[in-house]
mmCIF file with all atom_site columns, C-alpha atoms in Angstrom:
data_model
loop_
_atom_site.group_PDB
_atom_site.id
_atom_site.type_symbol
_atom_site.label_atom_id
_atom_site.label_alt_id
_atom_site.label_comp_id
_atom_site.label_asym_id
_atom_site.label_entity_id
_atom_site.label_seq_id
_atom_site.pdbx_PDB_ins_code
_atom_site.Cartn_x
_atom_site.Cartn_y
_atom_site.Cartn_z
_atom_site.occupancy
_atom_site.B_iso_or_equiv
_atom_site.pdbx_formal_charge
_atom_site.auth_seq_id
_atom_site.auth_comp_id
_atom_site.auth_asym_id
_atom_site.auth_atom_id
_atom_site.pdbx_PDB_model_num
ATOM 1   C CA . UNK A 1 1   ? 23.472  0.156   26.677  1.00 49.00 ? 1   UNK A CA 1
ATOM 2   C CA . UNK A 1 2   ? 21.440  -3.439  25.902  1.00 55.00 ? 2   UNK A CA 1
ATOM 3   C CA . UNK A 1 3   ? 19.194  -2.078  28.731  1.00 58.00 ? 3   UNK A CA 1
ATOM 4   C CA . UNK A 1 4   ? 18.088  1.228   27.310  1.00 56.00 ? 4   UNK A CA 1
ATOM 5   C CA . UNK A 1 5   ? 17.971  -0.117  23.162  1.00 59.00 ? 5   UNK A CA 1
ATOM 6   C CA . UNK A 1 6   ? 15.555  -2.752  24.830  1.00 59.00 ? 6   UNK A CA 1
ATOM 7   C CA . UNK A 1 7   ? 13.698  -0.146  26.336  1.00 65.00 ? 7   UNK A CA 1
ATOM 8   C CA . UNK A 1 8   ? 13.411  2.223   23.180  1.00 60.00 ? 8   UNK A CA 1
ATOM 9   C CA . UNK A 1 9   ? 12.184  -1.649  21.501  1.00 66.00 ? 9   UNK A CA 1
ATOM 10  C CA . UNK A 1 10  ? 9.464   -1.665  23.516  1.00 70.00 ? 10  UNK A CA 1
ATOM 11  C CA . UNK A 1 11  ? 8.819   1.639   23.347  1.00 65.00 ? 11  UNK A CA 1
ATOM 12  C CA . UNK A 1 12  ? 7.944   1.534   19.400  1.00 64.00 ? 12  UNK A CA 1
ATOM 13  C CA . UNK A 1 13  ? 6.565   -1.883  19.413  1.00 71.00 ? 13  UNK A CA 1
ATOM 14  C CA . UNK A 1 14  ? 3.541   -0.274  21.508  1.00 74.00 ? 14  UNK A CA 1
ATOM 15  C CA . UNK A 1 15  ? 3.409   2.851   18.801  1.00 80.00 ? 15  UNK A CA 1
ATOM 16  C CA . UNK A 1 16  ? -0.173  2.617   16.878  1.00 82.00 ? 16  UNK A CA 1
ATOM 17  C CA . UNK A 1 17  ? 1.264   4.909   14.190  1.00 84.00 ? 17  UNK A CA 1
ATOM 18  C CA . UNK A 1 18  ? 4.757   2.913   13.047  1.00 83.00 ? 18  UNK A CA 1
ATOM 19  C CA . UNK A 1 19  ? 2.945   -0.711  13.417  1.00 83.00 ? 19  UNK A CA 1
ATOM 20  C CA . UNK A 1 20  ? -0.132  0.535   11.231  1.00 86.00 ? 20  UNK A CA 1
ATOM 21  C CA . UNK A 1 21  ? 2.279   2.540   8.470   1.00 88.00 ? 21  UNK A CA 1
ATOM 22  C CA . UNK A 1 22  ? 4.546   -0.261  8.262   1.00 87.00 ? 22  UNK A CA 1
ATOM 23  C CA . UNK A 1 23  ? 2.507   -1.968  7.069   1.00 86.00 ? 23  UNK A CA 1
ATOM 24  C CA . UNK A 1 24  ? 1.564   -0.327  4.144   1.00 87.00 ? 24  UNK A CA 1
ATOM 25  C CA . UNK A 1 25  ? 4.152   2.346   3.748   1.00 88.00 ? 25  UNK A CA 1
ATOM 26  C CA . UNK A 1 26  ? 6.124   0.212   1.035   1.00 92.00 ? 26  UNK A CA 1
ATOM 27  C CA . UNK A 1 27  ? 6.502   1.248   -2.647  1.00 93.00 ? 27  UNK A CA 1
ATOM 28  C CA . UNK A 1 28  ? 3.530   -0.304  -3.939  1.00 96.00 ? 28  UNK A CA 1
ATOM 29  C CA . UNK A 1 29  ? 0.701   -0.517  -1.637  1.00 96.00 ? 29  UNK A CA 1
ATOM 30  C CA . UNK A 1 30  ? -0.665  3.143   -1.828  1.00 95.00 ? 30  UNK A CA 1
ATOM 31  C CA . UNK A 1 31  ? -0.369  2.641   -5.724  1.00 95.00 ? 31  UNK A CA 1
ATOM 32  C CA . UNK A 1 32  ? -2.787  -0.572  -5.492  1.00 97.00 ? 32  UNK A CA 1
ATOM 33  C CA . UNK A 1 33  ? -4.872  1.115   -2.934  1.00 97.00 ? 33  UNK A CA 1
ATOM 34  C CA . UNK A 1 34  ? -5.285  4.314   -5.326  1.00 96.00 ? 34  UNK A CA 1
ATOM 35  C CA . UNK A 1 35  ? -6.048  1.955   -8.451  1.00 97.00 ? 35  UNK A CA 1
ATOM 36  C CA . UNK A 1 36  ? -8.738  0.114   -6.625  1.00 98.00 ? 36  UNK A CA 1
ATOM 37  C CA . UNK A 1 37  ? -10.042 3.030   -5.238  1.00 97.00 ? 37  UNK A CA 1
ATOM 38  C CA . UNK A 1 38  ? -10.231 4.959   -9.105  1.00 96.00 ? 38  UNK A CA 1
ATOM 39  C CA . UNK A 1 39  ? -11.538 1.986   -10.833 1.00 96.00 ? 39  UNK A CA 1
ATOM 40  C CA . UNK A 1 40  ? -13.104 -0.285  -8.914  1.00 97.00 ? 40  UNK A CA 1
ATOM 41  C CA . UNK A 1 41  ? -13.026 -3.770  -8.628  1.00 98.00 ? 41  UNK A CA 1
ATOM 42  C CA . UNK A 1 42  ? -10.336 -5.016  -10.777 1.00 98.00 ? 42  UNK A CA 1
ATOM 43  C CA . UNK A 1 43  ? -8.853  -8.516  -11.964 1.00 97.00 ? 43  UNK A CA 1
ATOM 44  C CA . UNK A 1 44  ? -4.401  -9.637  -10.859 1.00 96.00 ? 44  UNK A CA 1
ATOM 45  C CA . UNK A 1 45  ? -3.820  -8.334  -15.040 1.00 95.00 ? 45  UNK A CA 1
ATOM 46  C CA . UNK A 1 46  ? -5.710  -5.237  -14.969 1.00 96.00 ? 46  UNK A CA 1
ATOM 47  C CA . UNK A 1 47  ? -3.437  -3.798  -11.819 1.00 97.00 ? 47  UNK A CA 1
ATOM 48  C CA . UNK A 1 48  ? -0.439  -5.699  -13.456 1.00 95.00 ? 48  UNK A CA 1
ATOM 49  C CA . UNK A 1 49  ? -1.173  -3.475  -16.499 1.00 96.00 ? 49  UNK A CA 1
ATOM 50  C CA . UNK A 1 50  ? -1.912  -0.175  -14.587 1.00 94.00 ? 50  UNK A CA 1
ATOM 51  C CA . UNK A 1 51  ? 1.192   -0.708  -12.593 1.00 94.00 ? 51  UNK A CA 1
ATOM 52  C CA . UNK A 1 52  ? 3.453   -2.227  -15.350 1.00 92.00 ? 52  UNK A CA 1
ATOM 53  C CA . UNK A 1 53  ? 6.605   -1.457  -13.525 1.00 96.00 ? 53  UNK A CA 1
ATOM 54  C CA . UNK A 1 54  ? 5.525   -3.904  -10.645 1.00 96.00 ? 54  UNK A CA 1
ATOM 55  C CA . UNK A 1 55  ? 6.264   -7.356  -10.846 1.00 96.00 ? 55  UNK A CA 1
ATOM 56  C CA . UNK A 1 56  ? 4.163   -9.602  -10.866 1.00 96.00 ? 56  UNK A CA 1
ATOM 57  C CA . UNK A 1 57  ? 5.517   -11.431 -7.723  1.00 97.00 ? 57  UNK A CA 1
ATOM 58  C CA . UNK A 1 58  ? 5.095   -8.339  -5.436  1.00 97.00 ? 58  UNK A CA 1
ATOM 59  C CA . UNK A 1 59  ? 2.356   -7.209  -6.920  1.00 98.00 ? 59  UNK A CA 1
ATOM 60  C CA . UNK A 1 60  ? 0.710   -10.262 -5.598  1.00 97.00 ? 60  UNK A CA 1
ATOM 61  C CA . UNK A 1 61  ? 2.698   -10.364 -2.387  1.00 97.00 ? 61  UNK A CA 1
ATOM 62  C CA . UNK A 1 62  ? 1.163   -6.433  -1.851  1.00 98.00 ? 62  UNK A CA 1
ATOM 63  C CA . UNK A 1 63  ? -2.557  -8.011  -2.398  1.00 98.00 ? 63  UNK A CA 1
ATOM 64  C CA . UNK A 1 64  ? -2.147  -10.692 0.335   1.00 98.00 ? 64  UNK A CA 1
ATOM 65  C CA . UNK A 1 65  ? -0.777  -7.964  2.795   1.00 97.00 ? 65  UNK A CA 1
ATOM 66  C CA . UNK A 1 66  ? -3.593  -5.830  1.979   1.00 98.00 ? 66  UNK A CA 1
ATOM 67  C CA . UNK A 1 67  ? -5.985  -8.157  1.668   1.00 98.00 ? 67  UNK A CA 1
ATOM 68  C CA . UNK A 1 68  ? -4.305  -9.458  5.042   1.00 97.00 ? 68  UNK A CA 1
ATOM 69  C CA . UNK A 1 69  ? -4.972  -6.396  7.207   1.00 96.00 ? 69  UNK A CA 1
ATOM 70  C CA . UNK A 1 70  ? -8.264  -5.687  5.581   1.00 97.00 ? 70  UNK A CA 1
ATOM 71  C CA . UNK A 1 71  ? -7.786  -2.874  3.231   1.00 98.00 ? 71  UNK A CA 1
ATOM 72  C CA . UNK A 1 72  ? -7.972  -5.149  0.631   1.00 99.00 ? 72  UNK A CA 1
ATOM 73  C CA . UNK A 1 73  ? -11.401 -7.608  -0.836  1.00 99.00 ? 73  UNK A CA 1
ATOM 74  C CA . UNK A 1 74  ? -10.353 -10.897 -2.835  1.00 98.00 ? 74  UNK A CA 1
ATOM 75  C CA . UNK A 1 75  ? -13.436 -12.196 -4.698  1.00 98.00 ? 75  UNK A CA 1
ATOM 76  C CA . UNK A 1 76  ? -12.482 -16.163 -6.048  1.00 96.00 ? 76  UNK A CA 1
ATOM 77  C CA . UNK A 1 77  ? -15.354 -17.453 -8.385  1.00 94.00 ? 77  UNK A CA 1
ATOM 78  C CA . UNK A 1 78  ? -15.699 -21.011 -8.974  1.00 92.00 ? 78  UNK A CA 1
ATOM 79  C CA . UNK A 1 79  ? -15.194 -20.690 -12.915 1.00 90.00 ? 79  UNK A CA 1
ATOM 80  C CA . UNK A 1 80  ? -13.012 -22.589 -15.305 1.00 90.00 ? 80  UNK A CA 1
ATOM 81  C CA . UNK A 1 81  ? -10.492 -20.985 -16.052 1.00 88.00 ? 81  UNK A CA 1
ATOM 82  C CA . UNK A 1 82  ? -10.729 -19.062 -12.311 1.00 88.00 ? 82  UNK A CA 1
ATOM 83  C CA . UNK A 1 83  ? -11.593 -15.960 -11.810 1.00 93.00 ? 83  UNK A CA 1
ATOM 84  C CA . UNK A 1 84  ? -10.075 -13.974 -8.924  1.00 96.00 ? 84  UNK A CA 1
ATOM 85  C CA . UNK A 1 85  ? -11.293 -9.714  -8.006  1.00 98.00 ? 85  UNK A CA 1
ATOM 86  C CA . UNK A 1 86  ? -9.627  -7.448  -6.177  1.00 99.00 ? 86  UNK A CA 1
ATOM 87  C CA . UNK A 1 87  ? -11.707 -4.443  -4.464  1.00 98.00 ? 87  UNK A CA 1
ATOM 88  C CA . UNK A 1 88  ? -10.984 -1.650  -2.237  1.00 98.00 ? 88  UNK A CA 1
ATOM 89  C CA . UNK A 1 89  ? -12.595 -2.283  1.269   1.00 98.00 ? 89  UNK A CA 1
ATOM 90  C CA . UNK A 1 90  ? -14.692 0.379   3.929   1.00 98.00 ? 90  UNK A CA 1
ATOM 91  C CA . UNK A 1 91  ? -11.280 0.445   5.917   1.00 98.00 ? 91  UNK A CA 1
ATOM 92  C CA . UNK A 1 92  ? -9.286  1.006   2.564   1.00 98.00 ? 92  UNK A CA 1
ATOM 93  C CA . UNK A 1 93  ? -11.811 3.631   1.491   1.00 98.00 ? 93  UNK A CA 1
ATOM 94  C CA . UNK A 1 94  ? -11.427 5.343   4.663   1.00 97.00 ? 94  UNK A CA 1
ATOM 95  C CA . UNK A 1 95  ? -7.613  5.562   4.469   1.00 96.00 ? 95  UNK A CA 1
ATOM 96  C CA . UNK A 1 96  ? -8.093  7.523   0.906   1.00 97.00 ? 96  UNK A CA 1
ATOM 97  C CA . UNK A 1 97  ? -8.797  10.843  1.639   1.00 97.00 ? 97  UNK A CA 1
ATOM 98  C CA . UNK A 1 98  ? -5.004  10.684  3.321   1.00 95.00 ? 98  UNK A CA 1
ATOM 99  C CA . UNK A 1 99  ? -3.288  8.893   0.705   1.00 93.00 ? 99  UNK A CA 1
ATOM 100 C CA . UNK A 1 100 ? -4.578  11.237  -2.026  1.00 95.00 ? 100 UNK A CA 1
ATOM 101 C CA . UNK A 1 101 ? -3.541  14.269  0.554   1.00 95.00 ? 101 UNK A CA 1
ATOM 102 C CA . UNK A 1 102 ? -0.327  12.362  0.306   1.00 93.00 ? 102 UNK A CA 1
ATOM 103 C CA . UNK A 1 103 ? -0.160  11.694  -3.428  1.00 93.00 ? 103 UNK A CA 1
ATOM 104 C CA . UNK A 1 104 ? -1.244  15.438  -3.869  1.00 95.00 ? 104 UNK A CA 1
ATOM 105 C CA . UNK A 1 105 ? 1.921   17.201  -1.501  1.00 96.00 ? 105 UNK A CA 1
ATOM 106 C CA . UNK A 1 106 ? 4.468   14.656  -3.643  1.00 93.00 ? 106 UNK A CA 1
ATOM 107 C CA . UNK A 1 107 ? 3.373   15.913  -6.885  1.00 94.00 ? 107 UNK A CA 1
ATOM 108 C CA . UNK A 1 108 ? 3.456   19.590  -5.827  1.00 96.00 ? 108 UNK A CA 1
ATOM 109 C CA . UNK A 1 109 ? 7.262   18.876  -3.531  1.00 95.00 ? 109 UNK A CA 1
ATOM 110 C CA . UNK A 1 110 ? 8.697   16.697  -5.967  1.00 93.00 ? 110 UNK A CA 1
ATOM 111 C CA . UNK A 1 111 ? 11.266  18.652  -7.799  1.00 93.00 ? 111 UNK A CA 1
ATOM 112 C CA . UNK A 1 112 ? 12.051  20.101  -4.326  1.00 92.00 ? 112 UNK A CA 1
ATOM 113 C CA . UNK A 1 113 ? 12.942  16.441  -2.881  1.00 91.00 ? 113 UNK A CA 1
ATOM 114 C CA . UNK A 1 114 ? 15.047  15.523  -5.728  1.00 90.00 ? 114 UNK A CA 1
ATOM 115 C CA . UNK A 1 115 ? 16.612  18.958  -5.919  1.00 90.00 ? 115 UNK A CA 1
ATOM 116 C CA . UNK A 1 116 ? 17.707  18.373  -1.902  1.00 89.00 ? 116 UNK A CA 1
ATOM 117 C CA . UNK A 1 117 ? 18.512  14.495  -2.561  1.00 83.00 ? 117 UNK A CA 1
ATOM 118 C CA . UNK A 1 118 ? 21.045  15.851  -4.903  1.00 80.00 ? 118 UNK A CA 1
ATOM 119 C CA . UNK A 1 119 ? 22.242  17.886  -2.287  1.00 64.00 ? 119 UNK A CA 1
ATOM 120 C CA . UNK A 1 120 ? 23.641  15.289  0.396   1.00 51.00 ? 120 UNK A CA 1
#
């Protein structure tokens, strides 16, 4: 049994599609990536206002992934107090077109999901 569940490990480690969507397929990250994308570059309190139900903490944890993989630009100025940007990048731009396809079938499915949900 240890043989073949090490086998099926390997398996998925190698899989392009659950490494890349794992690492942005949490509950925030399409949210920041759709902000940026709408409104540009924007400043930590502007997204922290747009996404009021985010906390601060992963809010800013969800930047430094994004930011990490490079879907994500952080601008720092050298100003007193400091000034720090966030911007959508070419890579993040060119993941849009799927997350609003995405956004779009949620709106239109929603009532159907929770309807089912309800069901189990």
């Amino acid at each position: 049994m240890r043989k073949i569940n090490r086998t099926i490990d390997e398996k998925y480690k190698a899989c392009p599609i659950r490494n890349v969507i794992e690492k942005f397929g949490d509950k925030w990250s399409l949210l920041v990536l759709y902000h940026l994308n709408e409104r540009g570059t924007m400043r930590f309190n502007d997204l922290g206002r747009d996404m009021s139900d985010c906390s601060q903490k992963m809010l800013s944890q969800t930047l430094k992934r994004l930011e990490q993989i490079g879907l994500v630009a952080r601008q720092v100025y050298p100003e007193v107090p400091p000034r720090v940007e966030y911007s959508i990048t070419e890579l993040g731009q060119s993941l849009m077109p799927h997350v609003i396809g995405l956004m779009e079938w949620a709106t239109q499915n929603f009532e159907n999901i929770v309807r089912n949900e309800g069901d189990l």
